[in-house]
Coordinates of C-alpha atoms in Angstrom, one line a residue:
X116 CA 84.4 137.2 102.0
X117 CA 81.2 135.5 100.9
X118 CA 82.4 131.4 101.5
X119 CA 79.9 130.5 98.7
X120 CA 82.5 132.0 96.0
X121 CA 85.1 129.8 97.4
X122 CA 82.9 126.2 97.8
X123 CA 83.7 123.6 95.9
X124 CA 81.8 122.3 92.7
X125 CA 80.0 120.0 94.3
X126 CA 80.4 118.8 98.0
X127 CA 82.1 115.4 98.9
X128 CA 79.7 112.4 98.9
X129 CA 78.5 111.5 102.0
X130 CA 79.1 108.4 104.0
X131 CA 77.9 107.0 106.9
X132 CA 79.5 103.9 108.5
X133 CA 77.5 102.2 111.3
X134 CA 79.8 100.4 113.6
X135 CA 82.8 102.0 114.9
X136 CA 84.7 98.1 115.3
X137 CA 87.9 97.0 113.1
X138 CA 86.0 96.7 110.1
X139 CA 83.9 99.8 110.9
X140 CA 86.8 102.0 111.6
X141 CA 89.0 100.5 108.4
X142 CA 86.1 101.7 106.0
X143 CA 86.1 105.1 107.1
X144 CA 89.9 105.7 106.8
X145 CA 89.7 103.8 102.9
X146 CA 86.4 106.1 102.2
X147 CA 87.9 109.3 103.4
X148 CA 91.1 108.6 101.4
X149 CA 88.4 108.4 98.3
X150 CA 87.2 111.8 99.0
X151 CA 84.2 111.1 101.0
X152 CA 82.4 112.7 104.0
X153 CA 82.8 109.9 106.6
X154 CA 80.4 110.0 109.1
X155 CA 80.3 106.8 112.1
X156 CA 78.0 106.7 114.3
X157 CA 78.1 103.6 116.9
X158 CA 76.1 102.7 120.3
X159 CA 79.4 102.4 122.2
X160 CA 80.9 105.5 123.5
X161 CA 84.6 104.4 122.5
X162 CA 85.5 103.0 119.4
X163 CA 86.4 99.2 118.4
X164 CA 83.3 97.3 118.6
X165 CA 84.7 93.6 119.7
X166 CA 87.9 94.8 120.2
X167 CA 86.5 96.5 123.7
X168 CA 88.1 96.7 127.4
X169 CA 86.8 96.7 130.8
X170 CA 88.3 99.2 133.5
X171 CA 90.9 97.2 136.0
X172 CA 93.1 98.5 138.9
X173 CA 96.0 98.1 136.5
X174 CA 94.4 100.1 133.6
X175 CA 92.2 99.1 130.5
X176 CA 92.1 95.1 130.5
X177 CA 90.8 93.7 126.9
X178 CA 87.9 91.8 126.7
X179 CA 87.8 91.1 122.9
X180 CA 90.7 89.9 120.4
X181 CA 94.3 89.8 121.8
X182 CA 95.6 88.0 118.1
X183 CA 97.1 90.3 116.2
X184 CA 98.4 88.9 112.5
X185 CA 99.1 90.5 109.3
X186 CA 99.6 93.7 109.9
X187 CA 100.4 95.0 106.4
X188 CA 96.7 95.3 106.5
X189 CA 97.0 97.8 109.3
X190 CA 100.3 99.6 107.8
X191 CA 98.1 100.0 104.2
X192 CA 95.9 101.9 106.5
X193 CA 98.2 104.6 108.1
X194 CA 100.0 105.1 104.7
X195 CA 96.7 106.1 102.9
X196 CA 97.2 109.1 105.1
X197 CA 100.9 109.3 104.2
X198 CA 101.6 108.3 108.3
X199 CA 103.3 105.1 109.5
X200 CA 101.7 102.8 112.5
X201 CA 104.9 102.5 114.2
X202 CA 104.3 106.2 114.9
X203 CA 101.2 105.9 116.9
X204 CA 100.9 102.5 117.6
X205 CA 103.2 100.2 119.6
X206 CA 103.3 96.5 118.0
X207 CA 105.9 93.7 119.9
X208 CA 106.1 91.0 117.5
X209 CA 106.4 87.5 119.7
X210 CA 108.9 84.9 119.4
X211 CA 106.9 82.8 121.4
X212 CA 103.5 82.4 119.8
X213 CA 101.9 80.7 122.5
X214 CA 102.6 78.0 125.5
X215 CA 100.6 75.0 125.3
X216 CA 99.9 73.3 128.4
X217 CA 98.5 70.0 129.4
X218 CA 98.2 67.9 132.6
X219 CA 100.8 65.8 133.0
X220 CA 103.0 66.7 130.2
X221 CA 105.8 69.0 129.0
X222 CA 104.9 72.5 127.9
X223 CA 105.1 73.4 124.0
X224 CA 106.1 76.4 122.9
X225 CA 105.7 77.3 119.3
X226 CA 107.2 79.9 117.3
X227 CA 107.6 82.6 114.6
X228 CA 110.5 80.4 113.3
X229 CA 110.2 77.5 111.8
X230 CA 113.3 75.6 112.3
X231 CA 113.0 76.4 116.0
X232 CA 109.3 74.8 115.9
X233 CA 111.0 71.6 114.2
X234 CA 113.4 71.5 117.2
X235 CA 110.3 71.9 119.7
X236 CA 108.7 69.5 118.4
X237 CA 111.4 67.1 118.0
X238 CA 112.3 67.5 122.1
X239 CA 108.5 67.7 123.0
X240 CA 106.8 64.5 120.8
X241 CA 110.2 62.9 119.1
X242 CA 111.5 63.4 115.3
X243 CA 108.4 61.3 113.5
X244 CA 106.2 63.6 114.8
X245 CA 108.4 67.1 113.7
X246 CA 108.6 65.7 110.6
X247 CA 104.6 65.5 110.7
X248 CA 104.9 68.9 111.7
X249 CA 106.8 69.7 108.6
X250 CA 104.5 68.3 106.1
X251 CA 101.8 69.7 107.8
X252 CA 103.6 73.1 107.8
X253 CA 104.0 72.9 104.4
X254 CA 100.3 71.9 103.6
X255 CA 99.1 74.6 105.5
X256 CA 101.1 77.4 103.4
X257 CA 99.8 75.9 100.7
X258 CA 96.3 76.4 101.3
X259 CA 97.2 80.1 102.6
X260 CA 98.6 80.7 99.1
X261 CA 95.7 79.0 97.4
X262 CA 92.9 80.5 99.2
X263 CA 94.5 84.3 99.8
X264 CA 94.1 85.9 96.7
X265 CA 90.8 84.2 95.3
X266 CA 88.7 83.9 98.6
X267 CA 90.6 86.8 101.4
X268 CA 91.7 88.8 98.8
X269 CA 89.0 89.0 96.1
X270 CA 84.9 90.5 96.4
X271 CA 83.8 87.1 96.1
X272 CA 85.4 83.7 96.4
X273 CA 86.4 81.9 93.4
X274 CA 85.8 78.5 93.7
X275 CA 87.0 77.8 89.6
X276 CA 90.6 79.5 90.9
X277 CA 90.6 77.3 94.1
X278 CA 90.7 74.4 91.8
X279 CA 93.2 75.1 89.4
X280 CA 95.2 76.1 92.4
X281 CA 94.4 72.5 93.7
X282 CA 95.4 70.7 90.2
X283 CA 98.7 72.2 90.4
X284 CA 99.4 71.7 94.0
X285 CA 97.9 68.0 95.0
X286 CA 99.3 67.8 98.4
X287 CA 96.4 70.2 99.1
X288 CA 93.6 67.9 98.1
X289 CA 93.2 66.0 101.2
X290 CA 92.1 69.4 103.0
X291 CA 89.8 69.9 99.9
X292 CA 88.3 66.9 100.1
X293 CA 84.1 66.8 101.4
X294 CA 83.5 65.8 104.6
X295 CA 87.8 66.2 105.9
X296 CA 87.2 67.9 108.7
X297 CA 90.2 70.0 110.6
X298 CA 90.3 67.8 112.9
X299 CA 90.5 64.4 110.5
X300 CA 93.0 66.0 108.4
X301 CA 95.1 66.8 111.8
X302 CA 95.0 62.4 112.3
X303 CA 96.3 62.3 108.8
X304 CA 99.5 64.0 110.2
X305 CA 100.3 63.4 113.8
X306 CA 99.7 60.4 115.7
X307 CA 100.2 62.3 119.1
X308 CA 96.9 63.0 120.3
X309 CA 98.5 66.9 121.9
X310 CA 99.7 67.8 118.5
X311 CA 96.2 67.3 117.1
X312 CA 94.4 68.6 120.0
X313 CA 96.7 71.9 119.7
X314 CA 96.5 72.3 116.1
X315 CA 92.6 71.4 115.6
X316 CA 91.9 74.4 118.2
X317 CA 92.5 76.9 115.6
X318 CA 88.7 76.5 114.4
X319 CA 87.7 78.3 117.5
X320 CA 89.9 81.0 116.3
X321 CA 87.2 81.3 114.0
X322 CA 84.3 80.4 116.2
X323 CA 83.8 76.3 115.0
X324 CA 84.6 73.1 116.4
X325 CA 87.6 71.0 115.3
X326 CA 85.4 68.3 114.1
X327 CA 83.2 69.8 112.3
X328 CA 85.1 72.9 110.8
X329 CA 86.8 72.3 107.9
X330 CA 90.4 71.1 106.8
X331 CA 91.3 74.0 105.0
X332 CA 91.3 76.0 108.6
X333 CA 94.4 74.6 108.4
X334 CA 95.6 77.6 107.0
X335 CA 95.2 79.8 110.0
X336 CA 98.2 78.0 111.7
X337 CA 100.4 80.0 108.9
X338 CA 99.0 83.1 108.7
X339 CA 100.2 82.9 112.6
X340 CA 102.8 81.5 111.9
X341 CA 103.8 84.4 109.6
X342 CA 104.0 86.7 112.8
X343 CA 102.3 87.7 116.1
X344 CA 102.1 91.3 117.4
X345 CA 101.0 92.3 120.7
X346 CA 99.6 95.6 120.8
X347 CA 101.3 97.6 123.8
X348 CA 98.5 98.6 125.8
X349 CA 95.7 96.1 124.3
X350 CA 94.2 95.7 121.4
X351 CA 91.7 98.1 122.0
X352 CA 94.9 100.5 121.6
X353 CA 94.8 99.9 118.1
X354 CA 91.3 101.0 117.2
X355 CA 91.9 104.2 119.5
X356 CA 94.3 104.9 116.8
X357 CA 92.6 103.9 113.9
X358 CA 89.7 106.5 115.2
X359 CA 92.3 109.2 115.6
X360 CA 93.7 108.7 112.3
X361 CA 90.2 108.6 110.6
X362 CA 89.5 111.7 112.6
X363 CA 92.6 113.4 111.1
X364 CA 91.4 112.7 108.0
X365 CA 88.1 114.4 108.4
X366 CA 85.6 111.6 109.4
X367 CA 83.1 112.7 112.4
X368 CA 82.2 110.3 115.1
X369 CA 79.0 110.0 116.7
X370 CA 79.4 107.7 119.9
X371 CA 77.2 106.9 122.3
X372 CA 74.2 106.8 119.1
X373 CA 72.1 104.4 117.9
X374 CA 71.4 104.5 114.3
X375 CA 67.6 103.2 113.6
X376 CA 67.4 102.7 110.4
X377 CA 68.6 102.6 107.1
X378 CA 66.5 105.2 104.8
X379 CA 65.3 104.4 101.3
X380 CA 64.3 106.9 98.6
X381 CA 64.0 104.8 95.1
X382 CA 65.4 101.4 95.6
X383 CA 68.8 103.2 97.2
X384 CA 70.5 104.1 100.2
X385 CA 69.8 108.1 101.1
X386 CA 70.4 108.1 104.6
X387 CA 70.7 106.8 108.2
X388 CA 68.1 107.7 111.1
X389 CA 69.8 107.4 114.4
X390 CA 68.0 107.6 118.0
X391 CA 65.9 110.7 118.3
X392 CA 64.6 110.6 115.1
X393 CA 67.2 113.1 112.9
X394 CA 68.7 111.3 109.7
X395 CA 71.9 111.7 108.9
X396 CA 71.8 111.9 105.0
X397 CA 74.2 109.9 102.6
X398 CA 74.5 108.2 99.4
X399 CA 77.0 105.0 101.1
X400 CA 76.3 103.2 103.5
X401 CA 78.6 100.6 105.4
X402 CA 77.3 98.2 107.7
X403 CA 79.9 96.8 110.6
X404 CA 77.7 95.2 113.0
X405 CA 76.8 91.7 112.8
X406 CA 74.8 91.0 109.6
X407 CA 71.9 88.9 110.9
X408 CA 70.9 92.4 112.6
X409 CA 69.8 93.2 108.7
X410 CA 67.8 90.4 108.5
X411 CA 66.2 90.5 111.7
X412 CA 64.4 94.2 110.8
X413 CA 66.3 96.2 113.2
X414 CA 67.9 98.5 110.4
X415 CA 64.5 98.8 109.2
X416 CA 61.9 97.2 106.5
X417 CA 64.3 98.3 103.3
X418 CA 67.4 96.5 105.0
X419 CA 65.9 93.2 105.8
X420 CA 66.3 91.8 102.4
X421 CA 69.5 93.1 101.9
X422 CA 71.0 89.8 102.3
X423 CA 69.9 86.1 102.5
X424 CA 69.3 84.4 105.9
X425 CA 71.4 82.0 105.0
X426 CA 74.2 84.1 104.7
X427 CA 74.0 84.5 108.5
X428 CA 72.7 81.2 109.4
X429 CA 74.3 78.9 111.8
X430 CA 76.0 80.7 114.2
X431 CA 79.0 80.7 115.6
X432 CA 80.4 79.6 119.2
X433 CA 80.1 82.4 121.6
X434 CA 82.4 82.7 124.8
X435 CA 82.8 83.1 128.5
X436 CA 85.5 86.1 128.7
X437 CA 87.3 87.1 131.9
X438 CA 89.2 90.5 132.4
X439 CA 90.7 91.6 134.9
X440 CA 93.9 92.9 137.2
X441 CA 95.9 90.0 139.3
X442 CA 98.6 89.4 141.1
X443 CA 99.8 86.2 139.7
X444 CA 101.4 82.8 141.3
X445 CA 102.7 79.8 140.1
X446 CA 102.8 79.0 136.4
X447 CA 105.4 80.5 134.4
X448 CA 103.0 82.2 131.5
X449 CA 104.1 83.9 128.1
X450 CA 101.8 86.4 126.5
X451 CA 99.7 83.9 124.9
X452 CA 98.9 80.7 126.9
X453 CA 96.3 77.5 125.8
X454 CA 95.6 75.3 129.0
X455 CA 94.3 72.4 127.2
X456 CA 91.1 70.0 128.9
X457 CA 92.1 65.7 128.9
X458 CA 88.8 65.4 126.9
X459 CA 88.2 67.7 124.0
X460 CA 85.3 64.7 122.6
X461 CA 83.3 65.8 126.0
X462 CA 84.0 69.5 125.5
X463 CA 82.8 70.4 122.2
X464 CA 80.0 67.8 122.4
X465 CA 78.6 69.1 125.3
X466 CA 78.9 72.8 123.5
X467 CA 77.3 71.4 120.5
X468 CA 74.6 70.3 123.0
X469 CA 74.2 74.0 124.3
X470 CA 75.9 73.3 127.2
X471 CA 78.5 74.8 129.1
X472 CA 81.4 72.5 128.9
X473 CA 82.6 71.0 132.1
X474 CA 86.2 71.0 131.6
X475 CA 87.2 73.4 128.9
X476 CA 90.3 74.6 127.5
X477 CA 91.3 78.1 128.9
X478 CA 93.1 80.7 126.6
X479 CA 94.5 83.3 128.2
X480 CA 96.6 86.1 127.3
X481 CA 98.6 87.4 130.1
X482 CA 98.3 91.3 128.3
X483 CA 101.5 93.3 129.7
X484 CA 103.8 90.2 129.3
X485 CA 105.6 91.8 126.4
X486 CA 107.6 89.6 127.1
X487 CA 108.7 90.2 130.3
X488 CA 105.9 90.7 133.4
X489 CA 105.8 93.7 135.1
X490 CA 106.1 94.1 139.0
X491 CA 102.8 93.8 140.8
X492 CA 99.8 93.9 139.0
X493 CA 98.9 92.4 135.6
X494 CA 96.1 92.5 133.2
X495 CA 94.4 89.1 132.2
X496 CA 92.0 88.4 129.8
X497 CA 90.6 84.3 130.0
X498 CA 88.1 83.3 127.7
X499 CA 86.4 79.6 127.5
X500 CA 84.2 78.8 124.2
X501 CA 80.3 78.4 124.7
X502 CA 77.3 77.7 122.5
X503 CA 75.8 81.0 121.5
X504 CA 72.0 81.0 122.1
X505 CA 71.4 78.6 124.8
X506 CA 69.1 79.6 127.2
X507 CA 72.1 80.3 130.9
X508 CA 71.7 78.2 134.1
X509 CA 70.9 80.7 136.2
X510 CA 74.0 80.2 138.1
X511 CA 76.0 80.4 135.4
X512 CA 78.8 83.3 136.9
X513 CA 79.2 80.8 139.9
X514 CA 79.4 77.7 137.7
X515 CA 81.9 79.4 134.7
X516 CA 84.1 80.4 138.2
X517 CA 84.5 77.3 139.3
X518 CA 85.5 75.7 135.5
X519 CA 88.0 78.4 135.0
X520 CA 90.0 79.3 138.3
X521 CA 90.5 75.3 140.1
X522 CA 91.6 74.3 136.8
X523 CA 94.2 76.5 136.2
X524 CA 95.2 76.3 139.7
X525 CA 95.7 72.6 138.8
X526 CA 98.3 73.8 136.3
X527 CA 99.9 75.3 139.2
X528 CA 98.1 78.7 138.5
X529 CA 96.9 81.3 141.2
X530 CA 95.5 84.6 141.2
X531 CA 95.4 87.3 143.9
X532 CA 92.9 88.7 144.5
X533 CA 90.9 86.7 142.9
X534 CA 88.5 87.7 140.2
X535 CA 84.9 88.8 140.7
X536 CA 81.8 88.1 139.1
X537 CA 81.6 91.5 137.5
X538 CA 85.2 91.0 135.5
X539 CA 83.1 88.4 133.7
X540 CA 81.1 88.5 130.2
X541 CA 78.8 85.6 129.5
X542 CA 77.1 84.9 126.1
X543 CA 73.8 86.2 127.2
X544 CA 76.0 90.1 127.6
X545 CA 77.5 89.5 124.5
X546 CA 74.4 89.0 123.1
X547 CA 73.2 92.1 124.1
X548 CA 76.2 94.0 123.5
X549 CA 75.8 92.7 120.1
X550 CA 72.0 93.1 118.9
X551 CA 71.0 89.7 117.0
X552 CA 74.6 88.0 117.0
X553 CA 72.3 85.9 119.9
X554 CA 76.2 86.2 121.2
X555 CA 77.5 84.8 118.5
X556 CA 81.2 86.3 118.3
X557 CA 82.1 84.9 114.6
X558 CA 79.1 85.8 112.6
X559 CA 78.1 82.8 111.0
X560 CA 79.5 79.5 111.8
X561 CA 82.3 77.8 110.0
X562 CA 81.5 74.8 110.2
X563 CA 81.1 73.0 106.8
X564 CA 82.7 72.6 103.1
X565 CA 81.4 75.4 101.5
X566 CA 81.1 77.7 104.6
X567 CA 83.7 80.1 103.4
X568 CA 81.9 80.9 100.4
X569 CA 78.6 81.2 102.4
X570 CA 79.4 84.7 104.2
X571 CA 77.8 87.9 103.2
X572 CA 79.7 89.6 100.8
X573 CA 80.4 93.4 101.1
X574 CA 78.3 93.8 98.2
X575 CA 74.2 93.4 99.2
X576 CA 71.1 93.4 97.5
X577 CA 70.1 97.2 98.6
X578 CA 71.8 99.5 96.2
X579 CA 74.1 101.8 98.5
X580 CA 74.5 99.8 101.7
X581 CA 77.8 97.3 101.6
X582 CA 78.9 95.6 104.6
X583 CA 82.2 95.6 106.4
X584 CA 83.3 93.4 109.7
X585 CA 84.4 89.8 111.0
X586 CA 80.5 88.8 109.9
X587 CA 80.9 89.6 106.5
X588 CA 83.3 87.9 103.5
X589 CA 86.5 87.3 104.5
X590 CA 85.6 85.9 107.8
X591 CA 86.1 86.6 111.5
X592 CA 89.7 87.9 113.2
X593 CA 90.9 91.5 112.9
X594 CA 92.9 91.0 110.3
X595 CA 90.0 89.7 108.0
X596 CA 87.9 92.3 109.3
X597 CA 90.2 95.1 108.1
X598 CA 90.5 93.1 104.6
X599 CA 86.8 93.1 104.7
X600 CA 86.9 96.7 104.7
X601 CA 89.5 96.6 101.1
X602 CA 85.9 95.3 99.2
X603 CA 83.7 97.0 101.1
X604 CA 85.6 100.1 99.7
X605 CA 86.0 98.8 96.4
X606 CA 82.2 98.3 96.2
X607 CA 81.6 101.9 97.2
X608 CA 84.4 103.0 94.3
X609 CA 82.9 100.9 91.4
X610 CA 79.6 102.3 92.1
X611 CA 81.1 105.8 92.3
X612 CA 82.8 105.1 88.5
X613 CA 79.5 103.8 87.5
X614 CA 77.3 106.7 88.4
X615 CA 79.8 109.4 87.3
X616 CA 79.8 107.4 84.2
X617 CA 76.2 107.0 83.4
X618 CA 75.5 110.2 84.3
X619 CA 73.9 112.6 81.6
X620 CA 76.9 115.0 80.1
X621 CA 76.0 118.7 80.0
X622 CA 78.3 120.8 78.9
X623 CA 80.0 124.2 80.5
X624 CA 82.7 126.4 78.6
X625 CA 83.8 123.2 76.4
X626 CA 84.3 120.8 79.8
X627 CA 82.1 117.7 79.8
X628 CA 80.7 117.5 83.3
X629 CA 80.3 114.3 83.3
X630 CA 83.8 113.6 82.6
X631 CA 85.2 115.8 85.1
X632 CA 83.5 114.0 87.8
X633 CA 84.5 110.4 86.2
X634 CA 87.9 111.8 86.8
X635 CA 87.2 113.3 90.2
X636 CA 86.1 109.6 90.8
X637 CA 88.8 107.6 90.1
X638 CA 91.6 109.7 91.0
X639 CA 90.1 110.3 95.3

């Protein structure tokens, strides 16, 4: 049989999607649901970008996100193939967010339940600081609800929606007002300094500084709030998935490839070069690496205007991240444990100085407590925020060693054996893991009023190429970088419609041809 009888009209528009991370790995499931040859090509030779692991004697450790919130966003995903997650991936949801600890104090636990977080707080601070808690609770849904649909939710943040919001609901004003920083709305609400200090770290959560990021990161404390998952496994679990079900689907991978540049014919996308010098043709393109690599030139002359500098301009904090197996002793951990520094003033000024901070606050998820540890061996993953794009002291393995490990052992906390240089990534290997994100690990900095509405948006200036990923509009986090990958979709399907559209009509056997592929269109 001659196959050529048997091909369809026209073959499925191609797509290529450079980055195989969260948002990456989203965008091709969404664009092969559409009817699109996916194509990914990525530098790594696994998938999940950020959301990577390093080899330990107890099995992949993760050295990226641990975090895992809304998780419709990853259910939506499975479903566009008619499968359900719970089928391929494990998720634990926690009762115990996370375990707060500081020196000479009680431990906090919060939780997915808020009448048990009341009761915490109540035992841990005394009931004029739970009630604090409860107003602030109830500020902080508020600005979720507000900001969800017109900023997460929509292709670009509408700031006339945000205010009409805000007219309706004033107890959200404070948080809206210039210069209220997260951390100054936190004294507005709690007079125990723990209770500020715990909530104010959620702006490193997005890669800012409590005292300069603004209030309305209050809402990240809900969207937690609303539920944890750990993933079982890691997170980096969850993108293996996501690449398997984008592989069921049709999409092709290309690991272990560097894609060049972005080629031009006519003022629009036609195709990706990747190392070697072949081009991979297409009419999409989706970008999920970190924007300023655009602007920098290293997609290429036709990409570098694609978006403003600004849009990528300041960066973010970057990180010191251990992973690694242990043996641990002492301190009774949950999965998800903050070891809070006496002096957050000298922490993040001496990271807003480019320095690594003397006494830092420690996160770190202890991976296979889900909940309970297993015997022997366990997976850890510590990470301490640092400036991106300071020059390192050239003992900096030595020096992050000795601010991580004799401070948690002041908590009470051992590890044997203890961990070795090589379980460590600095900010200078994340900045070359991570070409021109300098090793940045948020994209652009939060910091500011109106940094929310100063992202990327999927949308760019280059006709064909939209972006996808924790750089781009919504923000950084998993979750926000598989909502980025909802516009960066949508982009790609309004162009579709306005192509098929526009297109000239010529006529076969009484079928308009360009109606049957405005149909085709709309209905992938």
């Amino acid at each position: 049989m001659d196959h050529r009888d048997t091909a369809p009209e026209t073959a499925p528009e191609a797509a290529i999607v450079i980055g195989a991370g969260m948002g990456g790995l989203a965008s091709a499931i969404r664009l092969a649901a559409m009817g699109l040859a996916v194509t990914v090509v990525d530098t790594c030779d696994v998938p999940g970008g950020k959301a990577r692991a390093l080899p330990s004697a107890a099995g992949p450790v993760d050295a990226g996100p641990t975090v895992l919130t809304m998780r419709a966003e990853f259910d939506a995903l499975f479903a566009l193939a008619g499968q359900r997650l719970d089928d391929h991936v494990t998720l634990i949801a926690q009762p115990i967010l996370a375990r707060h600890w500081w020196k000479d104090s009680p431990t906090l636990d919060l939780f997915a339940d808020h009448a048990a977080n009341i009761e915490a707080i109540n035992s841990f601070a005394g009931p004029r600081e739970a009630a604090a808690f409860a107003h602030f609770d109830a500020q902080a849904q508020g600005l979720l609800a507000a900001f969800d649909a017109p900023v997460m939710r929509a292709a670009k943040p509408d700031l006339a929606a945000i205010a009409r919001t805000a007219v309706r609901h004033p107890r959200l004003w404070p948080a809206l007002l210039p210069g209220m920083s997260l951390e100054r709305l936190l004294k507005l609400h709690f007079r125990d300094p723990r209770l500020v200090q715990l909530f104010a770290r959620y702006a490193t959560y997005v890669g800012g500084r409590p005292r300069h990021a603004p209030g309305v990161l209050a809402l990240i404390w809900r969207a937690e709030a609303a539920g944890v998952w750990a993933v079982a496994g890691g997170m980096h679990s969850l993108a293996a998935a996501l690449a398997r079900l984008a592989e069921s689907m049709g999409v092709r991978f290309h690991y272990a490839t560097q894609a060049r540049r972005i080629v031009t014919q006519g003022g629009r996308v036609t195709g990706v070069q990747i190392e070697g010098g072949r081009t991979l043709p297409c009419r999409h393109c989706v970008f999920n690496g970190d924007p300023a690599a655009l602007t920098a030139g290293l997609l290429g002359d036709a990409a570098r205007s694609a978006i403003a500098v600004t849009t990528t301009r300041p960066r973010s904090l970057s990180a010191f991240v251990w992973a690694f197996a242990a043996t641990p002793h002492g301190a009774d951990l949950t999965h998800h444990n903050v070891f809070f520094t006496d002096d957050p003033k000298a922490e993040f000024g001496l990271i807003g100085r480019g320095q690594m901070p003397e006494k830092p606050t420690l996160y770190l998820c202890a991976q296979d407590r889900t909940p309970l540890p297993p015997q022997g061996l366990e997976r850890f993953e510590i990470i301490l925020n640092a400036p991106a794009g300071a020059l390192p002291p050239s003992d900096e393995e030595h020096q992050c060693y000795q601010r991580t490990f004799p401070r948690l052992k002041a908590f009470g906390l051992t590890f044997s054996p203890n961990p070795q240089a090589h379980t460590l990534t600095t900010p200078t290997d994340l900045a070359r893991l991570y070409p021109a994100s300098e090793g940045a690990i948020y994209g652009r900095s939060p910091e500011g009023l109106m940094a929310a509405f100063q992202r990327p948006t999927a949308r760019t200036r280059l006709p064909g190429l939209v972006l996808a990923g924790g750089g781009a509009h919504p923000g950084a986090g998993v979750p926000m970088a598989a909502l980025s990958a909802r516009h960066a979709a949508e982009a790609i399907r309004q162009d579709r419609i306005s192509a098929s559209t526009s297109a000239p009509t010529a006529t076969h056997g009484g079928i308009s041809t360009g109606s049957a592929k405005t149909a085709r269109a709309r209905f992938r």
